[in-house]
Amino acid sequence: MSPLQIVVIHPELLGTYGDFGNARVLAHRAQVRGISAEIICTSHDQSLPATGDIYLLGGGEDRAQIASVDALRSSVGILSGALDRGAQLFAVCAGLQILGESFPGVTGEIITGLGMVPILSLPGSDRIVGEVLVQSDLFDEPLTGFENHRGRTDLRGVDPLGRVLVGGGNGGGAIAQSERVDGLIAGNILATYLHGPALARNPDLADHLLARVIGGLPGLPEGEEIADLLAAERRGALGAAHFGK
Amino acid sequence: MLARAISMLSRILRQGEGATLSGKVLLALRPRAISELTRGRRVVLVSGTNGKTSTSSMLAAMLGEKFLVGGNRTGANLNTGIAASLVAAKKSNLLIFEVDELYLPSIIKETAPEIVLLLNLSRDQLHRTQEVRIVARKWYEALAAFPKTPVIIDASDPFLASVVRDHGPVTRIGFGKRPHLDAASCPTCGAMLDWSGAQFACHDCGLGAREVDSELGEMSAVERNHALAASVATYFGIDDLSKFSPRDRISTLLLGGIEISLRLVKNPSSWQEGLRSLADEPVILVVNARGVDGLDTSWLWDVDFTPLKGRYVVIAGERKLDAAYRVHIDGVGYSLVDSLSNAAAQIYRDGFTRAQALTSYTAFIDATTRVKGKR
């Protein structure tokens, strides 16, 4: 069997917050299960490989985000074709925004996105910065992460990844806490404002992406418990800080 | 009136390491105190993401040959720390301030410095400084108001090259070609930087095309900062610098029967530098994520931890699990402990007499102040 291909899209542009960690975590969790995996980095001056199994889009500063979306426009067909044959796309933060119809640029001007999902991102009045806790129907336990973004995203009917228990998510302070959602799920696209190495803090989410490509996952060998310990510790810390439990 | 208030403050509040309380009080009483107390005095400002404290202390030693030097020497580099140091520096005829990146624009305005030394600029505590390009723009604007002020930069840093691109009196010191985590695209115009040549170059706006004043080649961070400090010392007429050698911000403490050299590391580039210069001794990592450390631990994934492979590694700190999973993914074995003391105890039990610790800011301060308190 050919190795699982994890394609990191423009790591030199979309890698502001340790985003490359997501590729490392996916490759590691495949490899320790006996599934060979390789990480393929595609820079902005290369065309996207069509053979990827999981494509990753990270976060980036405004200008880098625009440079990335401009370089990606000609590759939308390749990416959509890969998703049609079952590949997965996982995007965080700026990566989430560029998938939509449009997003705000350096001075708030409107930049046309890739149009792969019908969402719209707009500039917010302030930056949302801090720890996030998100309850997704995909998992028993909440996801945790860190967000740091000014943009707000209107899903326009696309399903969210989950409900925001702590933090801002797609909408931020303009929306009541009980109404806040984070990220999106659309076919084989999964995206979130939990930025950077979101899969390092959420091993269940990493395994979910792997399982959607591979099918049933073998169990993890001994020595890998540290991922679950970290996830539980973060959930506990956030829960204790906000709900006193 | 002001002098009396300050002298009273000096008596009431003793200046400890990292003291900012007297500065807070002073600024509350006199919001313009920094400007008032530096008026007509010679001021040197040192800023950058990494190396501010060690560089300004190397510089203070060099300039101490000729001047009575004052300023903040303990890493308290916000406006409060600078104000506090002024309380104690009434007689100094030269003031050297290390300045936090976000405070640099206002401190430039308030002190009208004689010369500014810029060490480097890269991602750091992203929850606080947001984007490194925003910081660069603010520095650019601050210098534009002081077009005649000499600035010395590490010209191998594209962000600094961008900050001084329109500034007149700039001394550019080159240190070879050094990859920069945040500079795939041009800090000035956003076009892709070309890194394929001998130096970075922007083919759109021309950034990087300027000649450097001296090219010193690749060297470690502390050697770079030493060279930059020497350049400032030369400006002040100190020519014989042979007795000054590069010094890093390392503290040594005795704990649990072993000697630990503590090194402050606080962002991807300083962690990488710390990991590059490890001795063959057990390594302790202490990772916290309180405000000044950066609340977000994502940066751990921008550091290559493979230099720790095969070493004796102990991890402590409030975010030890984040660090543990990170090094695990790089194939590094480790053990977890609750505190620096327990790390020392375990290392002592295993028969070692020395260890080296890489610690985030609050852990460094905790360790160094706690030990001082015991003496």
Coordinates of C-alpha atoms in Angstrom, one line a residue:
Chain A
M1 CA 0.0 0.0 0.0
S2 CA 1.3 3.4 -0.8
P3 CA 1.9 5.6 2.2
L4 CA -0.7 8.0 3.5
Q5 CA 0.0 11.4 1.9
I6 CA -0.4 14.4 4.2
V7 CA -0.1 17.6 2.1
V8 CA 0.8 20.8 3.9
I9 CA -0.3 23.7 1.7
H10 CA 2.0 26.7 1.7
P11 CA 3.7 26.1 5.1
E12 CA 6.0 29.1 4.4
L13 CA 2.9 31.4 4.3
L14 CA 0.2 29.6 6.5
G15 CA 2.3 28.6 9.5
T16 CA 2.1 31.5 11.9
Y17 CA 1.2 29.5 15.0
G18 CA 2.9 26.2 14.8
D19 CA 0.4 24.9 12.3
F20 CA 2.9 22.4 10.9
G21 CA 2.3 20.5 14.2
N22 CA -0.9 19.2 12.6
A23 CA 1.0 17.3 9.9
R24 CA 3.4 15.9 12.4
V25 CA 0.6 14.7 14.7
L26 CA -1.3 13.0 11.8
A27 CA 1.8 11.3 10.5
H28 CA 2.8 10.2 14.0
R29 CA -0.6 8.8 14.9
A30 CA -0.7 6.8 11.6
Q31 CA 2.9 5.6 11.9
V32 CA 2.6 4.2 15.4
R33 CA -0.4 2.2 14.2
G34 CA 1.7 0.6 11.5
I35 CA 0.4 2.8 8.7
S36 CA 3.2 4.4 6.7
A37 CA 2.7 8.1 6.2
E38 CA 4.6 10.9 4.5
I39 CA 4.4 14.7 4.8
I40 CA 4.5 16.6 1.5
C41 CA 5.1 20.4 1.7
T42 CA 3.8 22.4 -1.2
S43 CA 5.0 25.9 -1.4
H44 CA 3.2 28.8 -3.1
D45 CA 5.2 28.4 -6.3
Q46 CA 4.5 24.7 -6.7
S47 CA 1.2 23.2 -8.0
L48 CA -0.8 21.2 -5.5
P49 CA -0.3 17.4 -5.8
A50 CA -3.5 15.6 -6.8
T51 CA -2.7 12.5 -4.9
G52 CA -3.0 13.7 -1.3
D53 CA -5.0 11.9 1.3
I54 CA -5.2 14.8 3.8
Y55 CA -4.7 18.4 2.9
L56 CA -3.8 20.9 5.6
L57 CA -4.3 24.7 5.5
G58 CA -2.9 26.7 8.4
G59 CA -3.2 30.2 9.8
G60 CA -1.3 33.2 8.6
E61 CA -1.0 37.0 8.7
D62 CA -3.1 39.1 6.4
R63 CA -0.6 39.5 3.6
A64 CA 0.5 35.9 3.7
Q65 CA -3.1 34.8 3.6
I66 CA -3.7 36.9 0.5
A67 CA -0.5 35.6 -1.2
S68 CA -1.6 32.1 -0.4
V69 CA -5.1 32.4 -1.8
D70 CA -3.8 34.0 -4.9
A71 CA -1.4 31.1 -5.4
L72 CA -4.2 28.6 -4.7
R73 CA -6.8 29.9 -7.2
S74 CA -5.4 27.8 -10.1
S75 CA -5.3 24.7 -7.9
V76 CA -9.0 24.7 -6.7
G77 CA -9.8 22.1 -9.4
I78 CA -7.1 19.8 -8.1
L79 CA -8.2 20.2 -4.5
S80 CA -11.9 19.7 -5.3
G81 CA -11.0 16.6 -7.4
A82 CA -9.1 15.1 -4.5
L83 CA -11.9 15.8 -2.1
D84 CA -14.4 14.2 -4.5
R85 CA -12.4 10.9 -4.4
G86 CA -12.4 10.9 -0.6
A87 CA -9.4 13.1 0.5
Q88 CA -9.9 15.3 3.5
L89 CA -9.2 19.0 3.9
F90 CA -8.5 20.3 7.4
A91 CA -8.2 24.1 7.7
V92 CA -7.5 26.4 10.7
C93 CA -8.1 30.1 11.1
A94 CA -6.9 32.0 8.0
G95 CA -7.1 28.7 6.2
L96 CA -10.8 28.5 7.1
Q97 CA -11.5 32.0 5.8
I98 CA -9.9 31.5 2.4
L99 CA -12.1 28.5 1.6
G100 CA -15.2 30.8 1.6
E101 CA -16.6 33.4 -0.8
S102 CA -14.6 36.3 0.6
F103 CA -12.5 37.4 3.6
P104 CA -11.1 40.8 4.8
G105 CA -7.7 42.0 3.6
V106 CA -5.0 44.1 5.3
T107 CA -7.2 47.3 5.6
G108 CA -10.5 45.5 5.7
E109 CA -10.9 45.4 1.9
I110 CA -12.8 42.4 0.5
I111 CA -10.6 39.6 -0.9
T112 CA -12.3 36.9 -3.1
G113 CA -11.8 33.5 -1.5
L114 CA -11.6 30.1 -3.2
G115 CA -15.4 29.6 -3.1
M116 CA -15.2 26.0 -2.0
V117 CA -17.9 26.7 0.7
P118 CA -20.5 29.5 0.6
I119 CA -19.3 31.1 3.9
L120 CA -18.4 34.9 4.2
S121 CA -15.8 36.3 6.6
L122 CA -15.8 39.9 7.7
P123 CA -13.6 42.0 9.9
G124 CA -14.7 42.2 13.5
S125 CA -14.4 45.3 15.7
D126 CA -11.7 43.6 17.9
R127 CA -9.4 40.6 18.1
I128 CA -10.7 37.4 19.7
V129 CA -7.8 36.0 21.7
G130 CA -7.8 33.1 24.2
E131 CA -8.6 29.5 25.1
V132 CA -11.6 27.9 23.4
L133 CA -13.8 25.0 24.4
V134 CA -16.0 23.5 21.6
Q135 CA -18.6 20.8 21.9
S136 CA -18.9 18.9 18.6
D137 CA -21.4 16.1 17.9
L138 CA -18.6 14.1 16.5
F139 CA -17.0 13.5 19.9
D140 CA -18.0 12.7 23.4
E141 CA -15.6 15.2 25.0
P142 CA -15.3 18.9 24.0
L143 CA -12.4 20.1 21.8
T144 CA -10.0 22.6 23.2
G145 CA -7.7 25.1 21.5
F146 CA -6.5 28.7 21.3
E147 CA -8.0 31.3 19.0
N148 CA -6.5 34.6 17.8
H149 CA -8.4 36.3 15.0
R150 CA -10.1 39.5 14.0
G151 CA -12.3 38.0 11.3
R152 CA -15.8 36.8 11.9
T153 CA -17.4 34.1 9.8
D154 CA -21.0 33.8 8.7
L155 CA -21.6 30.1 7.9
R156 CA -24.7 30.9 5.7
G157 CA -26.2 27.5 6.2
V158 CA -23.1 25.4 6.3
D159 CA -22.9 23.1 9.4
P160 CA -20.6 24.2 12.2
L161 CA -17.9 21.9 13.7
G162 CA -19.5 22.5 17.1
R163 CA -21.0 24.7 19.8
V164 CA -18.7 27.2 21.6
L165 CA -18.7 26.6 25.4
V166 CA -15.9 29.0 26.1
G167 CA -14.4 31.6 23.7
G168 CA -15.5 33.4 20.5
G169 CA -15.4 30.9 17.6
N170 CA -16.9 32.1 14.3
G171 CA -18.9 34.9 15.7
G172 CA -17.3 36.4 18.8
G173 CA -18.8 38.8 21.3
A174 CA -21.6 40.1 19.0
I175 CA -23.3 36.8 19.4
A176 CA -24.7 35.4 22.7
Q177 CA -22.5 32.7 24.2
S178 CA -25.4 30.2 23.9
E179 CA -25.6 30.9 20.1
R180 CA -21.9 30.8 19.3
V181 CA -20.5 28.1 17.0
D182 CA -17.0 27.3 15.7
G183 CA -15.7 26.1 12.4
L184 CA -17.5 24.2 9.8
I185 CA -18.1 20.7 8.3
A186 CA -18.9 20.5 4.6
G187 CA -18.5 17.1 3.0
N188 CA -14.8 16.3 3.3
I189 CA -13.9 19.7 4.5
L190 CA -13.5 20.3 8.2
A191 CA -12.3 23.7 9.5
T192 CA -12.0 25.6 12.8
Y193 CA -10.8 28.8 14.5
L194 CA -8.8 26.6 17.0
H195 CA -5.6 27.7 15.5
G196 CA -2.1 26.3 15.1
P197 CA -1.5 22.7 16.3
A198 CA -5.2 22.0 16.9
L199 CA -4.7 18.3 16.3
A200 CA -2.0 18.1 19.0
R201 CA -4.5 19.2 21.6
N202 CA -7.3 17.1 20.1
P203 CA -6.2 13.6 19.3
D204 CA -9.8 12.5 18.7
L205 CA -10.0 15.1 15.9
A206 CA -6.7 13.8 14.4
D207 CA -8.0 10.2 14.6
H208 CA -11.3 11.3 13.0
L209 CA -9.5 12.7 10.0
L210 CA -7.3 9.6 9.7
A211 CA -10.3 7.3 10.0
R212 CA -12.2 9.1 7.3
V213 CA -9.3 8.2 4.9
I214 CA -8.2 4.9 6.2
G215 CA -11.4 3.4 7.7
G216 CA -11.2 1.6 11.0
L217 CA -8.1 2.6 12.9
P218 CA -6.0 0.0 14.8
G219 CA -5.5 0.8 18.5
L220 CA -2.6 2.9 19.7
P221 CA 0.5 1.2 21.1
E222 CA 1.7 1.9 24.7
G223 CA 3.5 5.1 25.2
E224 CA 1.0 7.3 23.3
E225 CA -1.2 8.1 26.3
I226 CA 0.5 11.5 26.6
A227 CA -1.8 12.9 23.9
D228 CA -5.0 12.0 25.9
L229 CA -3.4 13.2 29.1
L230 CA -2.8 16.6 27.5
A231 CA -6.3 16.8 26.0
A232 CA -7.9 15.9 29.4
E233 CA -5.7 18.3 31.3
R234 CA -6.7 21.2 28.9
R235 CA -10.4 20.3 29.1
G236 CA -10.1 20.2 32.9
A237 CA -8.3 23.5 33.1
L238 CA -10.8 25.2 30.9
G239 CA -13.8 23.6 32.5
A240 CA -12.5 24.5 36.0
A241 CA -11.8 28.1 35.0
H242 CA -15.3 28.7 33.5
F243 CA -17.7 26.3 35.0
G244 CA -16.0 25.5 38.4
K245 CA -16.0 21.8 37.7
Chain B
M1 CA 8.7 68.8 43.8
L2 CA 9.3 65.9 41.4
A3 CA 12.8 65.4 42.8
R4 CA 11.4 65.2 46.4
A5 CA 8.7 62.7 45.4
I6 CA 11.4 60.5 43.7
S7 CA 13.8 60.6 46.6
M8 CA 10.9 59.7 48.9
L9 CA 10.0 56.9 46.7
S10 CA 13.6 55.6 46.6
R11 CA 13.6 55.5 50.3
I12 CA 10.2 53.8 50.7
L13 CA 10.6 51.3 47.9
R14 CA 13.8 49.3 47.6
Q15 CA 14.8 48.4 44.1
G16 CA 14.7 44.7 43.8
E17 CA 15.2 42.6 40.7
G18 CA 12.6 43.3 38.1
A19 CA 11.2 46.1 40.3
T20 CA 8.5 48.1 38.6
L21 CA 6.4 49.2 41.6
S22 CA 8.2 52.5 42.1
G23 CA 7.8 53.1 38.4
K24 CA 4.1 52.5 38.6
V25 CA 3.8 54.9 41.4
L26 CA 5.9 57.5 39.7
L27 CA 4.0 57.3 36.4
A28 CA 0.7 57.5 38.4
L29 CA 1.9 60.7 40.0
R30 CA 3.7 62.1 36.9
P31 CA 2.5 60.5 33.6
R32 CA 5.3 62.5 31.8
A33 CA 8.0 61.4 34.2
I34 CA 10.1 59.5 31.6
S35 CA 10.2 62.4 29.3
E36 CA 10.9 64.9 32.1
L37 CA 13.7 62.8 33.7
T38 CA 15.5 62.1 30.5
R39 CA 15.3 65.6 29.0
G40 CA 18.8 66.8 28.1
R41 CA 20.4 63.4 29.0
R42 CA 22.1 61.0 26.7
V43 CA 19.9 57.9 26.1
V44 CA 20.6 54.6 24.3
L45 CA 17.6 52.4 23.5
V46 CA 18.0 48.6 22.8
S47 CA 15.0 46.7 21.5
G48 CA 14.3 43.4 19.7
T49 CA 12.5 40.2 20.2
N50 CA 15.4 38.4 21.8
G51 CA 18.6 39.4 23.7
K52 CA 17.5 42.8 25.0
T53 CA 18.6 42.1 28.6
S54 CA 21.9 40.4 27.8
T55 CA 22.8 42.9 25.1
S56 CA 22.0 46.0 27.2
S57 CA 24.1 44.6 30.1
M58 CA 27.0 43.8 27.8
L59 CA 26.7 47.4 26.5
A60 CA 26.5 48.8 30.0
A61 CA 29.7 47.1 30.9
M62 CA 31.4 48.5 27.8
L63 CA 30.2 52.0 28.2
G64 CA 30.9 51.8 32.0
E65 CA 34.6 52.4 30.9
K66 CA 33.8 56.0 30.2
F67 CA 30.4 56.8 31.6
L68 CA 28.4 56.5 34.8
V69 CA 25.7 54.3 33.2
G70 CA 22.1 54.0 34.4
G71 CA 19.0 52.3 33.2
N72 CA 17.1 49.1 33.5
R73 CA 19.3 46.0 33.7
T74 CA 17.0 43.3 35.0
G75 CA 14.6 42.7 32.1
A76 CA 11.8 45.1 33.5
N77 CA 11.5 46.8 30.1
L78 CA 8.0 48.2 30.0
N79 CA 7.4 51.9 30.7
T80 CA 7.1 51.1 34.4
G81 CA 10.5 49.3 34.6
I82 CA 12.1 52.2 32.7
A83 CA 10.5 54.8 35.1
A84 CA 11.6 52.7 38.1
S85 CA 15.2 52.7 36.8
L86 CA 15.2 56.4 36.4
V87 CA 14.4 56.8 40.1
A88 CA 17.7 55.2 40.8
A89 CA 19.7 56.8 38.1
K90 CA 19.8 60.5 39.0
K91 CA 23.5 60.9 38.8
S92 CA 24.1 58.8 35.6
N93 CA 25.5 60.7 32.6
L94 CA 24.4 57.9 30.2
L95 CA 21.2 56.0 30.2
I96 CA 20.8 52.6 28.5
F97 CA 17.3 51.3 28.4
E98 CA 16.2 47.9 27.0
V99 CA 12.7 48.4 25.7
D100 CA 9.8 46.0 25.1
E101 CA 8.9 45.9 21.4
L102 CA 5.4 47.3 21.9
Y103 CA 6.7 50.1 24.1
L104 CA 9.5 51.2 21.8
P105 CA 7.5 53.8 19.8
S106 CA 6.4 55.6 22.9
I107 CA 9.8 55.4 24.6
I108 CA 11.5 56.8 21.5
K109 CA 9.1 59.7 21.6
E110 CA 9.5 60.3 25.3
T111 CA 13.3 60.0 25.5
A112 CA 14.4 61.4 22.1
P113 CA 17.3 58.9 22.2
E114 CA 20.9 59.7 21.0
I115 CA 21.1 56.2 19.3
V116 CA 18.8 53.2 18.9
L117 CA 20.1 49.6 18.6
L118 CA 17.7 47.1 17.0
L119 CA 18.6 43.4 17.5
N120 CA 16.0 41.4 15.7
L121 CA 12.3 41.0 15.2
S122 CA 10.3 37.8 15.0
R123 CA 7.2 36.1 16.3
D124 CA 6.8 36.3 20.0
Q125 CA 3.9 35.9 22.4
L126 CA 1.4 36.1 19.6
H127 CA -1.6 36.6 21.9
R128 CA 0.0 40.0 22.9
T129 CA 2.0 41.4 20.0
Q130 CA -0.4 40.0 17.4
E131 CA 1.4 40.2 14.1
V132 CA 5.1 40.9 13.8
R133 CA 4.4 43.1 10.7
I134 CA 2.3 45.4 12.8
V135 CA 5.2 45.9 15.2
A136 CA 7.5 46.6 12.3
R137 CA 5.1 49.2 11.0
K138 CA 4.9 51.0 14.4
W139 CA 8.7 51.0 14.7
Y140 CA 9.0 52.5 11.2
E141 CA 6.5 55.3 12.1
A142 CA 8.3 56.0 15.4
L143 CA 11.7 56.4 13.7
A144 CA 10.2 58.6 11.0
A145 CA 9.5 61.3 13.6
F146 CA 13.3 61.2 14.5
P147 CA 14.9 61.2 11.1
K148 CA 18.4 62.3 12.4
T149 CA 18.7 59.7 15.2
P150 CA 21.4 57.0 14.4
V151 CA 20.1 53.5 14.3
I152 CA 22.2 50.3 14.3
I153 CA 20.6 47.1 13.0
D154 CA 21.4 43.5 12.3
A155 CA 20.9 43.8 8.6
S156 CA 20.4 40.0 8.1
D157 CA 16.9 40.4 9.6
P158 CA 14.5 41.4 6.8
F159 CA 12.1 43.0 9.3
L160 CA 14.8 45.4 10.6
A161 CA 15.9 46.1 7.1
S162 CA 12.3 47.0 6.4
V163 CA 12.0 49.2 9.5
V164 CA 14.9 51.4 8.6
R165 CA 14.4 51.4 4.8
D166 CA 13.7 55.1 4.7
H167 CA 15.8 56.2 7.7
G168 CA 18.8 58.3 7.1
P169 CA 21.6 57.5 9.6
V170 CA 21.6 53.7 9.7
T171 CA 24.6 51.4 10.4
R172 CA 23.9 48.0 8.9
I173 CA 25.8 45.0 10.3
G174 CA 25.4 41.8 8.3
F175 CA 25.6 38.3 9.8
G176 CA 25.4 36.1 6.8
K177 CA 22.1 34.7 5.5
R178 CA 19.9 33.7 8.3
P179 CA 16.5 32.0 7.6
H180 CA 13.6 33.9 9.2
L181 CA 10.4 32.1 10.3
D182 CA 8.2 35.1 9.4
A183 CA 9.8 36.4 6.3
A184 CA 8.6 34.2 3.4
S185 CA 7.0 37.4 2.1
C186 CA 8.5 40.8 2.1
P187 CA 7.9 42.7 5.4
T188 CA 7.6 46.0 3.4
C189 CA 5.4 45.2 0.4
G190 CA 4.1 41.6 0.9
A191 CA 5.7 40.2 -2.3
M192 CA 7.5 36.9 -2.0
L193 CA 11.1 37.3 -0.8
D194 CA 13.8 35.6 -2.8
W195 CA 16.1 33.7 -0.5
S196 CA 18.0 31.9 -3.2
G197 CA 20.9 34.3 -3.5
A198 CA 23.6 35.3 -1.0
Q199 CA 21.0 37.4 0.9
F200 CA 17.2 37.9 1.0
A201 CA 15.9 40.1 -1.7
C202 CA 12.6 41.6 -2.7
H203 CA 12.3 42.0 -6.5
D204 CA 9.2 44.2 -6.1
C205 CA 10.3 46.9 -3.7
G206 CA 14.0 46.3 -3.6
L207 CA 14.3 45.4 0.1
G208 CA 17.6 43.8 0.9
A209 CA 19.5 45.4 -1.9
R210 CA 21.3 47.9 0.3
E211 CA 25.0 47.4 1.0
V212 CA 25.9 46.5 4.6
D213 CA 28.4 48.6 6.5
S214 CA 30.2 45.5 7.7
E215 CA 29.6 41.8 7.1
L216 CA 30.6 39.6 10.0
G217 CA 29.3 36.3 8.7
E218 CA 27.2 33.7 10.6
M219 CA 27.5 33.5 14.4
S220 CA 25.5 32.6 17.4
A221 CA 22.8 35.0 18.8
V222 CA 24.9 36.1 21.8
E223 CA 27.9 36.7 19.5
R224 CA 25.8 38.8 17.2
N225 CA 24.4 40.8 20.1
H226 CA 27.9 41.3 21.4
A227 CA 29.1 42.6 18.0
L228 CA 26.1 45.0 17.8
A229 CA 26.7 46.3 21.4
A230 CA 30.4 46.8 20.4
S231 CA 29.2 48.9 17.5
V232 CA 27.3 51.2 19.9
A233 CA 30.3 51.4 22.2
T234 CA 32.5 52.4 19.3
Y235 CA 30.0 55.2 18.5
F236 CA 30.6 56.5 22.0
G237 CA 34.4 56.5 21.5
I238 CA 35.3 53.3 23.3
D239 CA 37.8 51.6 21.0
D240 CA 39.4 48.9 23.1
L241 CA 36.8 46.3 23.6
S242 CA 39.2 43.4 23.9
K243 CA 38.4 42.6 27.5
F244 CA 34.6 42.2 26.9
S245 CA 33.4 38.8 25.8
P246 CA 29.9 37.7 24.7
R247 CA 27.7 36.9 27.7
D248 CA 24.3 35.3 27.8
R249 CA 21.5 35.6 30.3
I250 CA 22.2 32.5 32.3
S251 CA 21.8 32.2 36.0
T252 CA 23.3 29.4 38.1
L253 CA 21.6 28.0 41.1
L254 CA 22.2 25.2 43.6
L255 CA 19.2 23.1 44.1
G256 CA 18.7 19.6 45.6
G257 CA 22.4 18.9 45.6
I258 CA 23.1 19.8 42.0
E259 CA 24.2 22.9 40.1
I260 CA 21.7 24.0 37.5
S261 CA 22.5 26.6 34.8
L262 CA 19.2 28.3 34.0
R263 CA 18.6 29.8 30.6
L264 CA 15.6 32.0 29.8
V265 CA 13.9 31.0 26.6
K266 CA 10.7 32.6 25.5
N267 CA 9.9 32.2 21.8
P268 CA 10.8 29.8 18.9
S269 CA 14.1 31.5 18.1
S270 CA 15.4 31.7 21.6
W271 CA 14.3 28.1 22.3
Q272 CA 16.1 27.0 19.2
E273 CA 19.2 28.9 20.2
G274 CA 19.1 27.3 23.7
L275 CA 18.7 23.8 22.2
R276 CA 21.7 24.4 19.9
S277 CA 24.0 25.3 22.8
L278 CA 23.4 22.4 25.2
A279 CA 26.2 20.8 27.2
D280 CA 26.4 17.1 27.7
E281 CA 24.4 17.2 30.9
P282 CA 20.8 16.4 31.9
V283 CA 18.3 18.8 30.5
I284 CA 15.3 20.3 32.4
L285 CA 12.5 22.0 30.4
V286 CA 10.2 24.2 32.4
V287 CA 7.2 25.5 30.4
N288 CA 4.6 27.9 31.8
A289 CA 2.0 29.9 29.9
R290 CA 1.2 32.8 32.2
G291 CA 0.6 36.3 30.7
V292 CA 4.3 37.3 30.1
D293 CA 5.2 33.8 28.9
G294 CA 2.6 34.0 26.2
L295 CA -0.8 32.4 26.9
D296 CA -0.6 30.3 23.8
T297 CA 1.7 27.3 23.7
S298 CA 1.4 26.8 19.9
W299 CA 5.0 28.1 19.4
L300 CA 6.2 24.8 20.8
W301 CA 5.5 23.3 17.4
D302 CA 7.7 25.9 15.7
V303 CA 10.7 24.6 17.6
D304 CA 12.8 21.6 16.5
F305 CA 13.3 19.5 19.6
T306 CA 15.4 16.7 17.9
P307 CA 18.6 18.0 19.5
L308 CA 17.2 16.5 22.7
K309 CA 17.1 13.0 21.2
G310 CA 19.0 10.4 23.3
R311 CA 19.5 12.9 26.1
Y312 CA 18.3 12.8 29.7
V313 CA 15.3 15.1 29.7
V314 CA 13.0 16.1 32.6
I315 CA 10.0 18.3 32.0
A316 CA 8.3 20.5 34.6
G317 CA 6.1 23.6 34.6
E318 CA 2.4 24.4 34.4
R319 CA 2.3 23.3 30.7
K320 CA 4.5 20.3 31.0
L321 CA 2.1 18.1 29.1
D322 CA 2.1 20.4 26.1
A323 CA 5.9 20.3 26.0
A324 CA 5.9 16.5 26.7
Y325 CA 3.7 15.7 23.7
R326 CA 5.7 18.0 21.5
V327 CA 9.1 16.4 22.3
H328 CA 7.4 12.9 22.1
I329 CA 6.5 13.6 18.5
D330 CA 10.1 14.4 17.8
G331 CA 11.2 11.1 19.2
V332 CA 12.6 12.4 22.5
G333 CA 12.2 10.4 25.7
Y334 CA 11.5 12.3 28.9
S335 CA 10.1 12.1 32.4
L336 CA 7.6 14.4 34.0
V337 CA 8.0 16.1 37.4
D338 CA 6.0 18.6 39.3
S339 CA 8.6 21.2 39.9
L340 CA 12.2 22.3 39.3
S341 CA 13.1 21.1 42.8
N342 CA 11.7 17.6 42.0
A343 CA 13.6 17.7 38.7
A344 CA 16.8 18.5 40.7
A345 CA 16.1 15.7 43.2
Q346 CA 15.6 13.1 40.5
I347 CA 18.7 14.2 38.6
Y348 CA 20.7 14.0 41.9
R349 CA 19.4 10.5 42.7
D350 CA 20.5 9.4 39.2
G351 CA 24.0 10.4 40.1
F352 CA 24.5 13.7 38.3
T353 CA 26.0 16.8 39.8
R354 CA 25.0 19.3 37.2
A355 CA 22.1 20.0 34.9
Q356 CA 21.0 22.7 32.5
A357 CA 17.5 24.1 32.4
L358 CA 15.6 25.9 29.6
T359 CA 12.8 27.8 31.2
S360 CA 10.0 30.2 30.2
Y361 CA 10.0 33.7 31.7
T362 CA 7.9 33.2 34.8
A363 CA 9.7 30.0 35.6
F364 CA 13.0 31.7 35.3
I365 CA 11.9 34.5 37.6
D366 CA 10.4 32.1 40.1
A367 CA 13.6 30.0 40.2
T368 CA 16.1 32.9 40.4
T369 CA 14.1 35.0 43.0
R370 CA 13.2 32.0 45.2
V371 CA 16.8 31.0 45.5
K372 CA 17.9 34.6 46.3
G373 CA 15.3 34.7 49.0
K374 CA 16.8 31.7 50.7
R375 CA 20.3 33.2 51.0

